[in-house]
Amino acid sequence: MKYSFRCKCPITSALDIVGDKWSLVVIKQMLFEGRSTFKDFIDSPEAIATNILSTRLKMLENFGIIEKAKLPTNKKTNIYTLTEKGFSLTPVLIELTLWSKYHIQEFNPGLNLDKDLEKVEKNKEEAFELIIENYKKHKQSILKK
Amino acid sequence: MKYSFRCKCPITSALDIVGDKWSLVVIKQMLFEGRSTFKDFIDSPEAIATNILSTRLKMLENFGIIEKAKLPTNKKTNIYTLTEKGFSLTPVLIELTLWSKYHIQEFNPGLNLDKDLEKVEKNKEEAFELIIENYKKHKQSILKK
DNA sequence: TTTTATTACTTGCAAATTGAAAGTAAAAAA
DNA sequence: TTTTTTACTTTCAATTTGCAAGTAATAAAA
């Protein structure tokens, strides 16, 4: 399959993959909100359109950012989970959170900021590892059912 | 002016401001490539359309992410520079760079990766500060002409 | 076992965003 | 004074996002 990039810049290339309106939101919903099924995503506060979600999940799977599985006990529901490539976006998402904390409150008052954000700020790398570790456990637990 | 956000999530809110196709690219061009005029942006490898660039610069200025000035010796050219709100996106951009280094090479071989990226990885916070310091000096020098 | 409800999408069309190309006007440069 | 350059704007086209209805497979309920 042919991938189309604007140039050889790493930042622009990253954005050519996850820089659309919904990709990072879906990844955030998986990583921080534990969402893993089509219905989970549809029911999120952001309310993504079903045709957009479908297209986006296919694209993220195609890039190896997420993977799709089914439980032996359930032939219907797809379980979408992040791969390493996917949860390696944790630092990007955390830095966006911190940026919003300091710079977006004035435009969107009452942001839902995690109460542990100060701990995160004090030791970002440790926080990244903890979040990823938690996600891996979560992933194991939902695929074990 | 009314701002429209999808919800109260800090990540989604950040993306509601800078999550379009071009905003982070323009910010990256200012921060890392020293671009500051309309012509500079137009001449970048990414080749943004003029009507989109115009709209995007207005929006970024409106959110206080960039500011516009003119030199006393030049009534024509607008000088666009990052405010603190703007260059505080440095960590987001650096994390996108690192993500690309490890996860995007296979899709876009031959990425232009900075040779100092290993130093950056070793001490991210220090690298962020250095980049911001460098940008501030650059900003002072282009506004002093 | 049958019926109903739910989930996971697809489809068709509309709205919004992005973009190409031409044009305009002010200012700088020649 | 003339020409070139820059900074956009405008118009229309292409692409992306989104609404709403529909479909089919499967799970759940009766």
Coordinates of C-alpha atoms (C1' of nucleotides) in Angstrom, one line a residue:
Chain A
M1 CA 0.0 0.0 0.0
K2 CA 1.1 3.5 -0.9
Y3 CA 1.5 6.1 1.9
S4 CA 1.4 9.7 1.1
F5 CA 3.6 12.1 3.1
R6 CA 4.0 15.8 2.6
C7 CA 7.8 15.7 3.1
K8 CA 10.6 14.0 5.1
C9 CA 10.1 15.9 8.2
P10 CA 9.4 13.6 11.2
I11 CA 6.8 15.9 12.7
T12 CA 4.9 16.5 9.5
S13 CA 5.1 12.7 8.8
A14 CA 3.6 11.9 12.2
L15 CA 0.8 14.3 11.5
D16 CA 0.2 12.8 8.1
I17 CA -0.7 9.7 10.0
V18 CA -2.4 10.8 13.2
G19 CA -3.1 14.4 12.4
D20 CA -6.6 14.2 11.3
K21 CA -9.5 15.3 13.5
W22 CA -10.1 11.9 15.2
S23 CA -7.1 9.6 15.3
L24 CA -5.5 10.9 18.5
V25 CA -8.9 11.2 20.1
V26 CA -9.6 7.6 19.5
I27 CA -6.1 6.6 20.8
K28 CA -6.7 8.7 23.9
Q29 CA -10.0 7.0 24.5
M30 CA -8.3 3.6 24.3
L31 CA -5.4 4.6 26.5
F32 CA -7.0 6.7 29.2
E33 CA -10.6 5.7 29.1
G34 CA -10.2 2.0 28.5
R35 CA -12.5 2.0 25.5
S36 CA -12.0 -0.9 23.1
T37 CA -15.2 -1.6 21.1
F38 CA -17.0 0.2 18.4
K39 CA -19.9 0.9 20.8
D40 CA -17.5 2.2 23.4
F41 CA -16.1 4.8 21.0
I42 CA -19.5 5.8 19.7
D43 CA -20.7 6.3 23.3
S44 CA -17.9 8.7 24.2
P45 CA -18.6 12.4 24.9
E46 CA -17.0 13.4 21.7
A47 CA -19.6 11.4 19.7
I48 CA -17.7 10.5 16.6
A49 CA -19.7 9.6 13.5
T50 CA -19.9 5.9 12.8
N51 CA -18.6 6.1 9.2
I52 CA -15.7 8.2 10.4
L53 CA -14.9 5.8 13.2
S54 CA -15.0 2.8 10.9
T55 CA -12.6 4.5 8.5
R56 CA -10.3 5.7 11.2
L57 CA -10.1 2.3 12.9
K58 CA -9.2 0.6 9.6
M59 CA -6.5 3.2 9.0
L60 CA -5.0 2.9 12.5
E61 CA -5.0 -0.9 12.1
N62 CA -3.3 -0.6 8.7
F63 CA -0.5 1.5 10.2
G64 CA -0.1 -1.0 13.0
I65 CA -1.1 1.5 15.7
I66 CA -4.0 -0.7 16.9
E67 CA -5.0 -4.3 16.4
K68 CA -8.4 -6.0 16.2
A69 CA -9.4 -9.3 17.9
K70 CA -12.5 -11.2 18.9
L71 CA -13.1 -13.1 22.1
P72 CA -13.8 -16.9 21.6
T73 CA -17.0 -16.3 23.5
N74 CA -18.2 -13.5 21.3
K75 CA -18.2 -13.6 17.5
K76 CA -19.8 -10.3 17.1
T77 CA -17.8 -7.6 18.9
N78 CA -14.4 -6.5 17.7
I79 CA -11.9 -5.7 20.5
Y80 CA -9.6 -2.9 19.4
T81 CA -6.4 -2.5 21.4
L82 CA -3.3 -0.4 21.1
T83 CA 0.0 -1.9 19.9
E84 CA 3.3 -0.7 21.1
K85 CA 3.3 1.7 18.2
G86 CA 0.0 3.0 19.5
F87 CA 0.7 3.4 23.2
S88 CA 4.1 4.9 22.3
L89 CA 2.1 8.0 21.6
T90 CA 1.5 8.4 25.4
P91 CA 4.1 11.2 25.7
V92 CA 2.5 13.1 22.9
L93 CA -0.9 12.9 24.6
I94 CA 0.4 13.7 28.0
E95 CA 2.2 16.8 26.7
L96 CA -1.0 17.9 25.0
T97 CA -2.7 17.5 28.4
L98 CA -0.1 19.7 30.1
W99 CA -0.3 22.3 27.3
S100 CA -4.1 22.5 27.8
K101 CA -3.8 22.8 31.5
Y102 CA -1.7 25.9 31.2
H103 CA -2.9 27.4 28.0
I104 CA -6.5 26.3 27.1
Q105 CA -8.4 26.9 30.4
E106 CA -9.2 30.4 29.3
F107 CA -10.9 29.2 26.2
N108 CA -12.5 26.0 27.6
P109 CA -13.0 26.7 31.3
G110 CA -13.6 23.7 33.6
L111 CA -11.3 21.2 31.8
N112 CA -11.4 17.7 33.3
L113 CA -7.8 17.6 34.6
D114 CA -6.6 14.5 36.3
K115 CA -5.9 15.0 40.0
D116 CA -2.5 13.3 39.6
L117 CA -1.3 15.7 37.0
E118 CA 1.2 17.4 39.4
K119 CA 2.8 14.0 40.0
V120 CA 3.0 13.5 36.2
E121 CA 4.7 16.9 35.8
K122 CA 7.2 16.1 38.5
N123 CA 8.4 13.0 36.8
K124 CA 7.1 12.7 33.2
E125 CA 9.1 9.6 32.2
E126 CA 8.0 7.6 35.2
A127 CA 4.4 8.7 34.5
F128 CA 4.7 7.6 30.9
E129 CA 5.9 4.2 32.0
L130 CA 3.2 3.8 34.6
I131 CA 0.4 4.7 32.1
I132 CA 1.8 2.2 29.5
E133 CA 2.1 -0.5 32.2
N134 CA -1.4 0.1 33.3
Y135 CA -2.6 -0.1 29.7
K136 CA -0.8 -3.3 29.1
K137 CA -2.5 -4.8 32.1
H138 CA -5.9 -3.5 30.9
K139 CA -5.3 -5.0 27.5
Q140 CA -4.4 -8.4 28.9
S141 CA -7.5 -8.3 31.1
I142 CA -9.9 -7.5 28.3
L143 CA -8.4 -10.0 26.0
K144 CA -8.6 -12.7 28.6
K145 CA -12.3 -12.8 29.0
Chain B
M1 CA -15.6 35.3 20.2
K2 CA -17.2 31.9 20.7
Y3 CA -14.9 28.8 20.8
S4 CA -16.3 25.4 20.0
F5 CA -15.0 22.4 21.8
R6 CA -16.1 18.8 21.6
C7 CA -15.9 18.3 25.3
K8 CA -14.0 19.1 28.5
C9 CA -11.2 16.7 27.9
P10 CA -7.8 18.5 27.8
I11 CA -6.4 16.4 25.0
T12 CA -9.5 16.8 22.8
S13 CA -9.6 20.5 23.5
A14 CA -6.0 20.9 22.5
L15 CA -6.8 19.1 19.3
D16 CA -9.8 21.3 18.7
I17 CA -7.3 24.2 18.5
V18 CA -4.2 22.8 16.9
G19 CA -5.5 19.5 15.5
D20 CA -6.2 20.6 12.0
K21 CA -3.9 19.6 9.1
W22 CA -1.6 22.6 9.3
S23 CA -1.4 24.3 12.6
L24 CA 1.3 22.2 14.2
V25 CA 3.2 22.2 10.9
V26 CA 3.2 26.0 10.9
I27 CA 4.3 26.1 14.5
K28 CA 7.1 23.6 13.8
Q29 CA 8.2 25.7 10.9
M30 CA 8.5 28.7 13.1
L31 CA 10.2 26.9 16.0
F32 CA 12.6 24.7 14.2
E33 CA 13.1 26.3 10.8
G34 CA 13.0 29.9 11.9
R35 CA 10.3 30.8 9.4
S36 CA 8.4 34.0 10.2
T37 CA 6.9 35.5 7.1
F38 CA 4.1 34.5 4.8
K39 CA 6.6 33.9 2.0
D40 CA 8.7 31.7 4.3
F41 CA 5.8 29.4 5.0
I42 CA 4.7 29.3 1.4
D43 CA 8.2 28.3 0.4
S44 CA 8.4 25.4 2.8
P45 CA 8.7 21.8 1.5
E46 CA 5.1 21.2 2.7
A47 CA 3.8 23.8 0.4
I48 CA 0.7 25.0 2.2
A49 CA -2.0 26.7 0.1
T50 CA -2.1 30.5 0.5
N51 CA -5.7 30.7 1.5
I52 CA -5.3 28.0 4.2
L53 CA -2.1 29.7 5.5
S54 CA -3.9 33.0 5.8
T55 CA -6.8 31.4 7.7
R56 CA -4.5 29.4 9.9
L57 CA -2.3 32.4 10.9
K58 CA -5.4 34.4 11.8
M59 CA -6.7 31.6 13.9
L60 CA -3.3 31.0 15.7
E61 CA -3.1 34.7 16.4
N62 CA -6.6 34.8 17.7
F63 CA -5.8 32.1 20.2
G64 CA -2.7 34.0 21.3
I65 CA -0.4 31.2 20.0
I66 CA 1.5 33.6 17.6
E67 CA 1.7 37.3 17.3
K68 CA 2.1 39.5 14.2
A69 CA 4.4 42.5 13.9
K70 CA 6.0 44.7 11.3
L71 CA 9.5 46.2 11.2
P72 CA 9.7 50.0 11.2
T73 CA 11.8 49.6 8.0
N74 CA 9.2 47.5 6.2
K75 CA 5.6 48.3 6.0
K76 CA 4.7 45.4 3.9
T77 CA 6.0 42.2 5.4
N78 CA 4.3 40.7 8.5
I79 CA 6.6 39.0 11.0
Y80 CA 4.8 36.1 12.7
T81 CA 6.4 34.9 15.9
L82 CA 5.4 32.4 18.6
T83 CA 4.2 33.6 21.9
E84 CA 4.8 31.6 25.1
K85 CA 1.6 29.8 24.5
G86 CA 3.1 28.8 21.1
F87 CA 6.5 27.7 22.0
S88 CA 5.1 25.8 25.0
L89 CA 4.1 23.3 22.4
T90 CA 7.7 22.4 22.0
P91 CA 7.4 19.2 24.1
V92 CA 4.5 18.0 21.9
L93 CA 6.5 18.5 18.8
I94 CA 9.6 16.8 20.2
E95 CA 7.6 13.8 21.3
L96 CA 6.1 13.6 17.8
T97 CA 9.6 13.6 16.4
L98 CA 10.7 10.8 18.7
W99 CA 7.6 8.8 17.8
S100 CA 8.3 9.2 14.1
K101 CA 11.9 8.2 14.6
Y102 CA 10.9 4.8 16.1
H103 CA 7.6 4.1 14.4
I104 CA 7.3 5.9 11.1
Q105 CA 10.6 5.1 9.3
E106 CA 9.1 2.0 7.8
F107 CA 6.3 4.1 6.1
N108 CA 8.4 7.1 5.2
P109 CA 12.0 5.9 4.9
G110 CA 14.8 8.5 5.0
L111 CA 13.2 10.8 7.5
N112 CA 15.3 14.0 8.2
L113 CA 16.2 13.3 11.8
D114 CA 18.3 15.8 13.7
K115 CA 21.7 14.5 14.6
D116 CA 21.3 15.6 18.2
L117 CA 18.2 13.6 18.7
E118 CA 20.0 11.2 21.0
K119 CA 21.0 14.0 23.3
V120 CA 17.4 15.1 23.3
E121 CA 16.2 11.7 24.3
K122 CA 18.7 11.5 27.1
N123 CA 17.5 14.7 28.7
K124 CA 14.2 15.8 27.2
E125 CA 13.5 18.6 29.7
E126 CA 16.9 20.2 29.1
A127 CA 16.4 19.9 25.4
F128 CA 13.0 21.6 25.6
E129 CA 14.5 24.5 27.5
L130 CA 17.4 24.9 25.1
I131 CA 15.1 24.9 22.1
I132 CA 12.8 27.5 23.7
E133 CA 15.8 29.6 24.7
N134 CA 17.2 29.4 21.1
Y135 CA 13.8 30.4 19.7
K136 CA 13.5 33.4 22.1
K137 CA 16.9 34.6 20.9
H138 CA 15.9 34.1 17.3
K139 CA 12.7 36.0 17.9
Q140 CA 14.6 38.9 19.4
S141 CA 17.0 39.0 16.5
I142 CA 14.4 39.1 13.8
L143 CA 12.3 41.8 15.5
K144 CA 15.4 43.9 16.1
K145 CA 16.2 44.5 12.5
Chain C
dT1 C1' -36.8 -22.4 19.1
dT2 C1' -38.4 -18.0 17.9
dT3 C1' -38.5 -13.2 18.4
dT4 C1' -36.5 -9.0 19.7
dA5 C1' -32.7 -6.1 20.6
dT6 C1' -28.1 -4.7 19.9
dT7 C1' -23.9 -4.0 17.6
dA8 C1' -21.1 -3.1 13.7
dC9 C1' -20.9 -1.3 10.3
dT10 C1' -22.4 0.6 5.0
dT11 C1' -24.6 3.8 2.0
dG12 C1' -26.2 8.0 0.1
dC13 C1' -26.2 12.6 0.3
dA14 C1' -25.0 17.1 2.6
dA15 C1' -21.9 20.3 5.0
dA16 C1' -17.4 21.8 6.1
dT17 C1' -12.6 22.0 5.2
dT18 C1' -8.8 21.9 2.2
dG19 C1' -6.8 23.3 -2.0
dA20 C1' -5.7 25.1 -7.0
dA21 C1' -5.4 28.8 -9.7
dA22 C1' -6.1 33.3 -10.9
dG23 C1' -6.4 37.9 -9.5
dT24 C1' -5.6 42.3 -6.7
dA25 C1' -3.2 45.9 -4.3
dA26 C1' 0.4 47.7 -1.7
dA27 C1' 5.0 48.2 -1.1
dA28 C1' 9.8 47.2 -2.2
dA29 C1' 13.3 47.0 -5.6
dA30 C1' 15.3 48.1 -9.8
Chain D
dT1 C1' 8.9 55.8 -13.0
dT2 C1' 8.5 51.1 -13.9
dT3 C1' 8.8 46.4 -12.7
dT4 C1' 8.8 42.8 -9.3
dT5 C1' 7.6 40.9 -5.2
dT6 C1' 4.8 39.9 -1.4
dA7 C1' 0.5 39.3 1.0
dC8 C1' -3.1 38.1 0.6
dT9 C1' -8.5 37.4 -1.5
dT10 C1' -11.7 35.2 -4.4
dT11 C1' -13.9 31.6 -6.9
dC12 C1' -14.6 27.1 -7.8
dA13 C1' -13.2 22.2 -7.2
dA14 C1' -11.7 18.2 -4.5
dT15 C1' -11.6 16.0 -0.2
dT16 C1' -12.9 15.1 4.4
dT17 C1' -16.3 15.0 7.9
dG18 C1' -20.8 14.1 9.2
dC19 C1' -26.1 13.0 9.3
dA20 C1' -29.4 9.8 9.0
dA21 C1' -31.2 5.8 7.4
dG22 C1' -30.5 1.2 6.4
dT23 C1' -28.5 -3.7 6.6
dA24 C1' -26.9 -8.0 8.5
dA25 C1' -25.0 -10.8 11.9
dT26 C1' -25.1 -12.1 16.5
dA27 C1' -26.5 -11.9 21.3
dA28 C1' -30.1 -11.8 24.4
dA29 C1' -34.7 -12.4 25.8
dA30 C1' -39.0 -14.6 25.6

